[in-house]
Amino acid sequence: AQSVTQLGSHVSVSEGALVLLRCNYSSSVPPYLFWYVQYPNQGLQLLLKYTTGATLVKGINGFEAEFKKSETSFHLTKPSAHMSDAAEYFCAVSDESADKVIFGPGTSLSVIP
Amino acid sequence: DTGVSQNPRHKITKRGQNVTFRCDPISEHNRLYWYRQTLGQGPEFLTYFQNEAQLEKSRLLSDRFSAERPKGSFSTLEIQRTEQGDSAMYLCASSFLGGDTGELFFGEGSRLTVL
C-alpha cells in the first residue's frame, strides 16, 4: 500500500524567505510523485511531478522538488516566497499505472508580509 | 470553460435524505475519479472509472454510496440516507489514460452539509 506523510500541517514564512514543505512517502513499487496546490475556493492543480529520469523537477511559479529514493522524500522548495503562494499544498503518490493517486494530509502555507 | 465541472457546488440536506452530485469531466478524458475531502485533510480516494467501467472502489465507499458513469462521459455520485459524517467536500477529477501520467484535473468540488 502507498501512503504519504507531510511534516507540519501549517508553515509560515516571511515574504522573500525560503519555502520548504516536507513530504515522505511509502511505496512498494517505484513511485510517481506529485505536488498539488489548492488556492482558496479553487480546485487542486498540479504544481509538478516526478515519474522517471531527472530527480530534480521544476514546476510552475518557481517551485521545485527533489526525489530522494534513499530518504523516501520529495520535499518542495521555492527560493523566495511571494504573498500569492499562500495556499494548501498536497503531496501525492501513485504507481506507474496511476490508477489511484494517494494524497497526503496537506500543509497550509502562510506568507507574512 | 473546458475544465471539470461539478454541480451543485453546495448542498445542505437533512439527515436521512438522499443527495446526488454530478461531475462533467474534460471531454476527451477517459478516466474519472471521485475523492472526499474533510477539513484539514487531504483528498481521500473513493472510486474511479475508465470510460464507463468502475474499476476500483475504496472501503470508504459504503453501500449507501453509489457512483455511475453510464456513457463514459459525465458521472454521478449518490449518497443515500445521509449521515452527519458524510459532511465533506466531494471532489471530482479527470485524466487521460495515455497522456501525461498521473496528472489529475480537479473540479472545484461539491460541498455537502448534513444537518
PDB file of C-alpha atoms in Angstrom:
ATOM      1  CA  ALA A   1       0.000   0.000   0.000  1.00  0.00           C
ATOM      2  CA  GLN A   2       1.119   3.522  -0.705  1.00  0.00           C
ATOM      3  CA  SER A   3       0.966   6.399   1.726  1.00  0.00           C
ATOM      4  CA  VAL A   4       2.187   9.959   2.155  1.00  0.00           C
ATOM      5  CA  THR A   5       3.130  11.956   5.222  1.00  0.00           C
ATOM      6  CA  GLN A   6       3.648  15.702   5.297  1.00  0.00           C
ATOM      7  CA  LEU A   7       5.532  17.094   8.258  1.00  0.00           C
ATOM      8  CA  GLY A   8       3.902  20.272   9.510  1.00  0.00           C
ATOM      9  CA  SER A   9       0.238  20.917   8.902  1.00  0.00           C
ATOM     10  CA  HIS A  10       0.946  24.643   8.868  1.00  0.00           C
ATOM     11  CA  VAL A  11       4.048  26.540   7.774  1.00  0.00           C
ATOM     12  CA  SER A  12       4.581  30.297   7.975  1.00  0.00           C
ATOM     13  CA  VAL A  13       7.347  32.109   6.132  1.00  0.00           C
ATOM     14  CA  SER A  14       8.188  35.737   5.573  1.00  0.00           C
ATOM     15  CA  GLU A  15       7.837  37.197   2.106  1.00  0.00           C
ATOM     16  CA  GLY A  16      11.121  36.652   0.273  1.00  0.00           C
ATOM     17  CA  ALA A  17      12.196  33.772   2.517  1.00  0.00           C
ATOM     18  CA  LEU A  18      12.837  30.181   1.501  1.00  0.00           C
ATOM     19  CA  VAL A  19       9.835  27.885   1.332  1.00  0.00           C
ATOM     20  CA  LEU A  20      10.392  24.238   2.345  1.00  0.00           C
ATOM     21  CA  LEU A  21       7.461  21.851   2.559  1.00  0.00           C
ATOM     22  CA  ARG A  22       8.271  18.300   3.547  1.00  0.00           C
ATOM     23  CA  CYS A  23       6.893  15.097   2.055  1.00  0.00           C
ATOM     24  CA  ASN A  24       7.781  11.497   2.738  1.00  0.00           C
ATOM     25  CA  TYR A  25       6.184   8.565   1.007  1.00  0.00           C
ATOM     26  CA  SER A  26       5.836   4.838   1.365  1.00  0.00           C
ATOM     27  CA  SER A  27       5.582   2.656  -1.710  1.00  0.00           C
ATOM     28  CA  SER A  28       6.423  -0.943  -2.526  1.00  0.00           C
ATOM     29  CA  VAL A  29       6.894  -0.094  -6.186  1.00  0.00           C
ATOM     30  CA  PRO A  30       8.738   2.734  -7.937  1.00  0.00           C
ATOM     31  CA  PRO A  31       6.628   5.750  -7.127  1.00  0.00           C
ATOM     32  CA  TYR A  32       5.271   8.540  -9.200  1.00  0.00           C
ATOM     33  CA  LEU A  33       5.230  11.641  -7.004  1.00  0.00           C
ATOM     34  CA  PHE A  34       3.256  14.844  -7.265  1.00  0.00           C
ATOM     35  CA  TRP A  35       2.703  18.175  -5.595  1.00  0.00           C
ATOM     36  CA  TYR A  36      -0.696  19.800  -5.963  1.00  0.00           C
ATOM     37  CA  VAL A  37      -1.719  23.252  -4.772  1.00  0.00           C
ATOM     38  CA  GLN A  38      -5.161  24.400  -3.698  1.00  0.00           C
ATOM     39  CA  TYR A  39      -5.861  28.104  -3.552  1.00  0.00           C
ATOM     40  CA  PRO A  40      -8.885  29.262  -1.533  1.00  0.00           C
ATOM     41  CA  ASN A  41     -12.165  28.376  -3.229  1.00  0.00           C
ATOM     42  CA  GLN A  42     -10.397  26.760  -6.175  1.00  0.00           C
ATOM     43  CA  GLY A  43      -9.798  23.210  -7.306  1.00  0.00           C
ATOM     44  CA  LEU A  44      -6.485  21.441  -6.852  1.00  0.00           C
ATOM     45  CA  GLN A  45      -3.958  21.988  -9.596  1.00  0.00           C
ATOM     46  CA  LEU A  46      -0.705  20.246 -10.393  1.00  0.00           C
ATOM     47  CA  LEU A  47       2.479  22.075  -9.385  1.00  0.00           C
ATOM     48  CA  LEU A  48       4.984  19.461 -10.505  1.00  0.00           C
ATOM     49  CA  LYS A  49       5.558  15.744 -10.785  1.00  0.00           C
ATOM     50  CA  TYR A  50       8.286  13.118 -10.792  1.00  0.00           C
ATOM     51  CA  THR A  51       7.856   9.982 -12.874  1.00  0.00           C
ATOM     52  CA  THR A  52      11.259   8.811 -14.091  1.00  0.00           C
ATOM     53  CA  GLY A  53      14.563  10.369 -15.043  1.00  0.00           C
ATOM     54  CA  ALA A  54      15.945  13.529 -13.501  1.00  0.00           C
ATOM     55  CA  THR A  55      15.338  13.586  -9.768  1.00  0.00           C
ATOM     56  CA  LEU A  56      15.142  17.378  -9.533  1.00  0.00           C
ATOM     57  CA  VAL A  57      11.926  18.543 -11.106  1.00  0.00           C
ATOM     58  CA  LYS A  58      10.782  22.071 -11.723  1.00  0.00           C
ATOM     59  CA  GLY A  59       7.207  23.195 -11.645  1.00  0.00           C
ATOM     60  CA  ILE A  60       5.114  26.270 -12.050  1.00  0.00           C
ATOM     61  CA  ASN A  61       5.547  29.513 -10.114  1.00  0.00           C
ATOM     62  CA  GLY A  62       9.216  28.860  -9.293  1.00  0.00           C
ATOM     63  CA  PHE A  63       8.668  25.706  -7.242  1.00  0.00           C
ATOM     64  CA  GLU A  64      10.872  22.651  -7.487  1.00  0.00           C
ATOM     65  CA  ALA A  65      11.172  19.311  -5.726  1.00  0.00           C
ATOM     66  CA  GLU A  66      13.818  16.633  -5.464  1.00  0.00           C
ATOM     67  CA  PHE A  67      13.138  12.920  -5.389  1.00  0.00           C
ATOM     68  CA  LYS A  68      15.465  11.194  -2.929  1.00  0.00           C
ATOM     69  CA  LYS A  69      14.918   7.458  -3.027  1.00  0.00           C
ATOM     70  CA  SER A  70      17.241   6.706  -0.108  1.00  0.00           C
ATOM     71  CA  GLU A  71      15.254   9.077   2.100  1.00  0.00           C
ATOM     72  CA  THR A  72      11.849   8.276   0.541  1.00  0.00           C
ATOM     73  CA  SER A  73      11.324  12.004   0.328  1.00  0.00           C
ATOM     74  CA  PHE A  74      10.013  14.526  -2.184  1.00  0.00           C
ATOM     75  CA  HIS A  75      10.331  17.910  -0.488  1.00  0.00           C
ATOM     76  CA  LEU A  76       9.014  21.040  -2.182  1.00  0.00           C
ATOM     77  CA  THR A  77      11.066  24.230  -2.217  1.00  0.00           C
ATOM     78  CA  LYS A  78      10.938  27.765  -3.541  1.00  0.00           C
ATOM     79  CA  PRO A  79      13.837  30.184  -3.024  1.00  0.00           C
ATOM     80  CA  SER A  80      11.747  33.269  -2.341  1.00  0.00           C
ATOM     81  CA  ALA A  81       8.169  33.246  -1.082  1.00  0.00           C
ATOM     82  CA  HIS A  82       5.575  35.546  -2.560  1.00  0.00           C
ATOM     83  CA  MET A  83       2.300  36.566  -0.987  1.00  0.00           C
ATOM     84  CA  SER A  84       0.454  34.780  -3.764  1.00  0.00           C
ATOM     85  CA  ASP A  85       1.989  31.459  -2.660  1.00  0.00           C
ATOM     86  CA  ALA A  86      -0.323  31.296   0.359  1.00  0.00           C
ATOM     87  CA  ALA A  87      -2.342  28.137  -0.209  1.00  0.00           C
ATOM     88  CA  GLU A  88      -2.756  24.493   0.779  1.00  0.00           C
ATOM     89  CA  TYR A  89      -0.143  22.143  -0.658  1.00  0.00           C
ATOM     90  CA  PHE A  90      -0.647  18.413  -1.077  1.00  0.00           C
ATOM     91  CA  CYS A  91       1.962  15.786  -1.801  1.00  0.00           C
ATOM     92  CA  ALA A  92       0.689  12.683  -3.595  1.00  0.00           C
ATOM     93  CA  VAL A  93       1.936   9.295  -4.754  1.00  0.00           C
ATOM     94  CA  SER A  94       0.833   6.733  -7.278  1.00  0.00           C
ATOM     95  CA  ASP A  95       2.318   3.773  -9.059  1.00  0.00           C
ATOM     96  CA  GLU A  96       3.120   3.587 -12.748  1.00  0.00           C
ATOM     97  CA  SER A  97      -0.449   2.827 -13.700  1.00  0.00           C
ATOM     98  CA  ALA A  98      -1.698   5.991 -11.946  1.00  0.00           C
ATOM     99  CA  ASP A  99      -4.928   4.108 -11.261  1.00  0.00           C
ATOM    100  CA  LYS A 100      -5.167   5.665  -7.844  1.00  0.00           C
ATOM    101  CA  VAL A 101      -3.393   8.783  -6.630  1.00  0.00           C
ATOM    102  CA  ILE A 102      -2.992   8.887  -2.826  1.00  0.00           C
ATOM    103  CA  PHE A 103      -2.748  12.291  -1.196  1.00  0.00           C
ATOM    104  CA  GLY A 104      -1.068  13.409   1.982  1.00  0.00           C
ATOM    105  CA  PRO A 105      -2.901  15.465   4.631  1.00  0.00           C
ATOM    106  CA  GLY A 106      -1.644  18.747   3.263  1.00  0.00           C
ATOM    107  CA  THR A 107       0.393  21.698   4.514  1.00  0.00           C
ATOM    108  CA  SER A 108      -1.123  25.141   4.757  1.00  0.00           C
ATOM    109  CA  LEU A 109       1.408  27.808   3.774  1.00  0.00           C
ATOM    110  CA  SER A 110       1.079  31.344   5.116  1.00  0.00           C
ATOM    111  CA  VAL A 111       3.276  34.158   3.824  1.00  0.00           C
ATOM    112  CA  ILE A 112       3.857  37.055   6.178  1.00  0.00           C
ATOM    113  CA  PRO A 113       4.487  40.487   4.647  1.00  0.00           C
TER     114      PRO A 113
ATOM    115  CA  ASP B   1     -14.769  26.823 -19.925  1.00  0.00           C
ATOM    116  CA  THR B   2     -13.485  23.341 -20.739  1.00  0.00           C
ATOM    117  CA  GLY B   3     -12.422  22.369 -17.222  1.00  0.00           C
ATOM    118  CA  VAL B   4     -14.024  19.835 -14.865  1.00  0.00           C
ATOM    119  CA  SER B   5     -17.454  20.980 -13.770  1.00  0.00           C
ATOM    120  CA  GLN B   6     -19.259  19.886 -10.619  1.00  0.00           C
ATOM    121  CA  ASN B   7     -22.842  20.537  -9.574  1.00  0.00           C
ATOM    122  CA  PRO B   8     -24.231  21.562  -7.236  1.00  0.00           C
ATOM    123  CA  ARG B   9     -21.404  23.472  -5.605  1.00  0.00           C
ATOM    124  CA  HIS B  10     -23.076  23.348  -2.212  1.00  0.00           C
ATOM    125  CA  LYS B  11     -25.820  21.096  -0.901  1.00  0.00           C
ATOM    126  CA  ILE B  12     -27.433  21.341   2.533  1.00  0.00           C
ATOM    127  CA  THR B  13     -29.646  18.433   3.481  1.00  0.00           C
ATOM    128  CA  LYS B  14     -31.235  16.813   6.488  1.00  0.00           C
ATOM    129  CA  ARG B  15     -30.008  13.534   7.867  1.00  0.00           C
ATOM    130  CA  GLY B  16     -31.660  10.613   6.119  1.00  0.00           C
ATOM    131  CA  GLN B  17     -32.200  12.345   2.802  1.00  0.00           C
ATOM    132  CA  ASN B  18     -30.610  11.258  -0.478  1.00  0.00           C
ATOM    133  CA  VAL B  19     -28.281  13.544  -2.436  1.00  0.00           C
ATOM    134  CA  THR B  20     -26.737  13.315  -5.877  1.00  0.00           C
ATOM    135  CA  PHE B  21     -23.709  15.109  -7.252  1.00  0.00           C
ATOM    136  CA  ARG B  22     -22.810  15.415 -10.888  1.00  0.00           C
ATOM    137  CA  CYS B  23     -19.390  15.712 -12.488  1.00  0.00           C
ATOM    138  CA  ASP B  24     -18.694  16.673 -16.088  1.00  0.00           C
ATOM    139  CA  PRO B  25     -15.064  15.869 -16.895  1.00  0.00           C
ATOM    140  CA  ILE B  26     -12.879  17.365 -19.581  1.00  0.00           C
ATOM    141  CA  SER B  27     -14.407  15.993 -22.760  1.00  0.00           C
ATOM    142  CA  GLU B  28     -11.519  13.905 -24.076  1.00  0.00           C
ATOM    143  CA  HIS B  29     -10.626  12.418 -20.697  1.00  0.00           C
ATOM    144  CA  ASN B  30     -11.394   8.716 -20.294  1.00  0.00           C
ATOM    145  CA  ARG B  31     -10.648   8.444 -16.563  1.00  0.00           C
ATOM    146  CA  LEU B  32     -12.817   9.974 -13.871  1.00  0.00           C
ATOM    147  CA  TYR B  33     -12.179   9.942 -10.128  1.00  0.00           C
ATOM    148  CA  TRP B  34     -14.167  10.782  -7.024  1.00  0.00           C
ATOM    149  CA  TYR B  35     -12.449  11.922  -3.846  1.00  0.00           C
ATOM    150  CA  ARG B  36     -13.732  13.121  -0.499  1.00  0.00           C
ATOM    151  CA  GLN B  37     -12.038  15.897   1.451  1.00  0.00           C
ATOM    152  CA  THR B  38     -12.779  16.887   5.035  1.00  0.00           C
ATOM    153  CA  LEU B  39     -11.475  19.977   6.796  1.00  0.00           C
ATOM    154  CA  GLY B  40      -7.746  19.840   7.366  1.00  0.00           C
ATOM    155  CA  GLN B  41      -7.310  16.601   5.452  1.00  0.00           C
ATOM    156  CA  GLY B  42      -6.102  15.662   2.027  1.00  0.00           C
ATOM    157  CA  PRO B  43      -8.405  14.206  -0.608  1.00  0.00           C
ATOM    158  CA  GLU B  44      -9.359  10.585   0.128  1.00  0.00           C
ATOM    159  CA  PHE B  45      -9.843   8.281  -2.857  1.00  0.00           C
ATOM    160  CA  LEU B  46     -13.371   6.947  -3.265  1.00  0.00           C
ATOM    161  CA  THR B  47     -13.612   5.408  -6.714  1.00  0.00           C
ATOM    162  CA  TYR B  48     -12.576   5.734 -10.333  1.00  0.00           C
ATOM    163  CA  PHE B  49     -13.866   4.951 -13.791  1.00  0.00           C
ATOM    164  CA  GLN B  50     -12.142   4.173 -17.015  1.00  0.00           C
ATOM    165  CA  ASN B  51     -14.679   5.063 -19.672  1.00  0.00           C
ATOM    166  CA  GLU B  52     -17.950   3.638 -18.266  1.00  0.00           C
ATOM    167  CA  ALA B  53     -16.331   0.865 -16.198  1.00  0.00           C
ATOM    168  CA  GLN B  54     -15.934   1.384 -12.459  1.00  0.00           C
ATOM    169  CA  LEU B  55     -12.543  -0.212 -11.828  1.00  0.00           C
ATOM    170  CA  GLU B  56     -11.933   0.356  -8.134  1.00  0.00           C
ATOM    171  CA  LYS B  57     -13.886   1.333  -5.048  1.00  0.00           C
ATOM    172  CA  SER B  58     -12.438   2.323  -1.710  1.00  0.00           C
ATOM    173  CA  ARG B  59     -13.618   0.742   1.529  1.00  0.00           C
ATOM    174  CA  LEU B  60     -14.708   4.281   2.416  1.00  0.00           C
ATOM    175  CA  LEU B  61     -17.486   3.842  -0.134  1.00  0.00           C
ATOM    176  CA  SER B  62     -20.175   2.172   1.972  1.00  0.00           C
ATOM    177  CA  ASP B  63     -23.269   0.604   0.433  1.00  0.00           C
ATOM    178  CA  ARG B  64     -25.035   3.948   0.860  1.00  0.00           C
ATOM    179  CA  PHE B  65     -22.767   5.403  -1.803  1.00  0.00           C
ATOM    180  CA  SER B  66     -23.106   4.644  -5.490  1.00  0.00           C
ATOM    181  CA  ALA B  67     -21.345   6.134  -8.461  1.00  0.00           C
ATOM    182  CA  GLU B  68     -22.131   5.777 -12.122  1.00  0.00           C
ATOM    183  CA  ARG B  69     -20.725   6.885 -15.415  1.00  0.00           C
ATOM    184  CA  PRO B  70     -23.308   5.488 -17.807  1.00  0.00           C
ATOM    185  CA  LYS B  71     -21.989   6.659 -21.158  1.00  0.00           C
ATOM    186  CA  GLY B  72     -18.388   7.214 -20.234  1.00  0.00           C
ATOM    187  CA  SER B  73     -18.896  10.937 -20.094  1.00  0.00           C
ATOM    188  CA  PHE B  74     -20.433  12.589 -17.013  1.00  0.00           C
ATOM    189  CA  SER B  75     -20.638  10.831 -13.668  1.00  0.00           C
ATOM    190  CA  THR B  76     -22.977  10.944 -10.703  1.00  0.00           C
ATOM    191  CA  LEU B  77     -22.272  10.188  -7.060  1.00  0.00           C
ATOM    192  CA  GLU B  78     -25.336   9.396  -4.986  1.00  0.00           C
ATOM    193  CA  ILE B  79     -25.422   9.175  -1.216  1.00  0.00           C
ATOM    194  CA  GLN B  80     -28.487   7.519   0.257  1.00  0.00           C
ATOM    195  CA  ARG B  81     -29.756   8.035   3.804  1.00  0.00           C
ATOM    196  CA  THR B  82     -27.184  10.719   4.522  1.00  0.00           C
ATOM    197  CA  GLU B  83     -25.479  10.876   7.904  1.00  0.00           C
ATOM    198  CA  GLN B  84     -23.757  13.808   9.571  1.00  0.00           C
ATOM    199  CA  GLY B  85     -20.438  12.069   8.994  1.00  0.00           C
ATOM    200  CA  ASP B  86     -20.998  12.394   5.263  1.00  0.00           C
ATOM    201  CA  SER B  87     -20.499  16.158   5.509  1.00  0.00           C
ATOM    202  CA  ALA B  88     -17.450  16.887   3.369  1.00  0.00           C
ATOM    203  CA  MET B  89     -16.261  18.298   0.075  1.00  0.00           C
ATOM    204  CA  TYR B  90     -16.703  15.795  -2.750  1.00  0.00           C
ATOM    205  CA  LEU B  91     -14.101  16.287  -5.456  1.00  0.00           C
ATOM    206  CA  CYS B  92     -14.186  15.036  -8.999  1.00  0.00           C
ATOM    207  CA  ALA B  93     -11.112  14.763 -11.181  1.00  0.00           C
ATOM    208  CA  SER B  94     -10.434  13.510 -14.663  1.00  0.00           C
ATOM    209  CA  SER B  95      -7.410  12.415 -16.637  1.00  0.00           C
ATOM    210  CA  PHE B  96      -6.478  10.912 -19.966  1.00  0.00           C
ATOM    211  CA  LEU B  97      -5.012   7.417 -19.948  1.00  0.00           C
ATOM    212  CA  GLY B  98      -2.051   7.587 -22.254  1.00  0.00           C
ATOM    213  CA  GLY B  99      -1.499  11.256 -21.656  1.00  0.00           C
ATOM    214  CA  ASP B 100       0.603  12.997 -19.043  1.00  0.00           C
ATOM    215  CA  THR B 101       0.870  10.251 -16.428  1.00  0.00           C
ATOM    216  CA  GLY B 102      -0.935  10.882 -13.210  1.00  0.00           C
ATOM    217  CA  GLU B 103      -1.965  14.464 -13.784  1.00  0.00           C
ATOM    218  CA  LEU B 104      -5.457  14.838 -12.435  1.00  0.00           C
ATOM    219  CA  PHE B 105      -7.607  17.810 -13.361  1.00  0.00           C
ATOM    220  CA  PHE B 106      -9.911  18.693 -10.488  1.00  0.00           C
ATOM    221  CA  GLY B 107     -13.215  20.445 -10.334  1.00  0.00           C
ATOM    222  CA  GLU B 108     -13.980  22.972  -7.623  1.00  0.00           C
ATOM    223  CA  GLY B 109     -15.881  20.408  -5.590  1.00  0.00           C
ATOM    224  CA  SER B 110     -19.364  19.918  -4.211  1.00  0.00           C
ATOM    225  CA  ARG B 111     -19.688  20.718  -0.523  1.00  0.00           C
ATOM    226  CA  LEU B 112     -22.210  18.610   1.381  1.00  0.00           C
ATOM    227  CA  THR B 113     -23.576  19.718   4.742  1.00  0.00           C
ATOM    228  CA  VAL B 114     -25.802  17.216   6.547  1.00  0.00           C
ATOM    229  CA  LEU B 115     -27.852  18.718   9.368  1.00  0.00           C
TER     230      LEU B 115
END
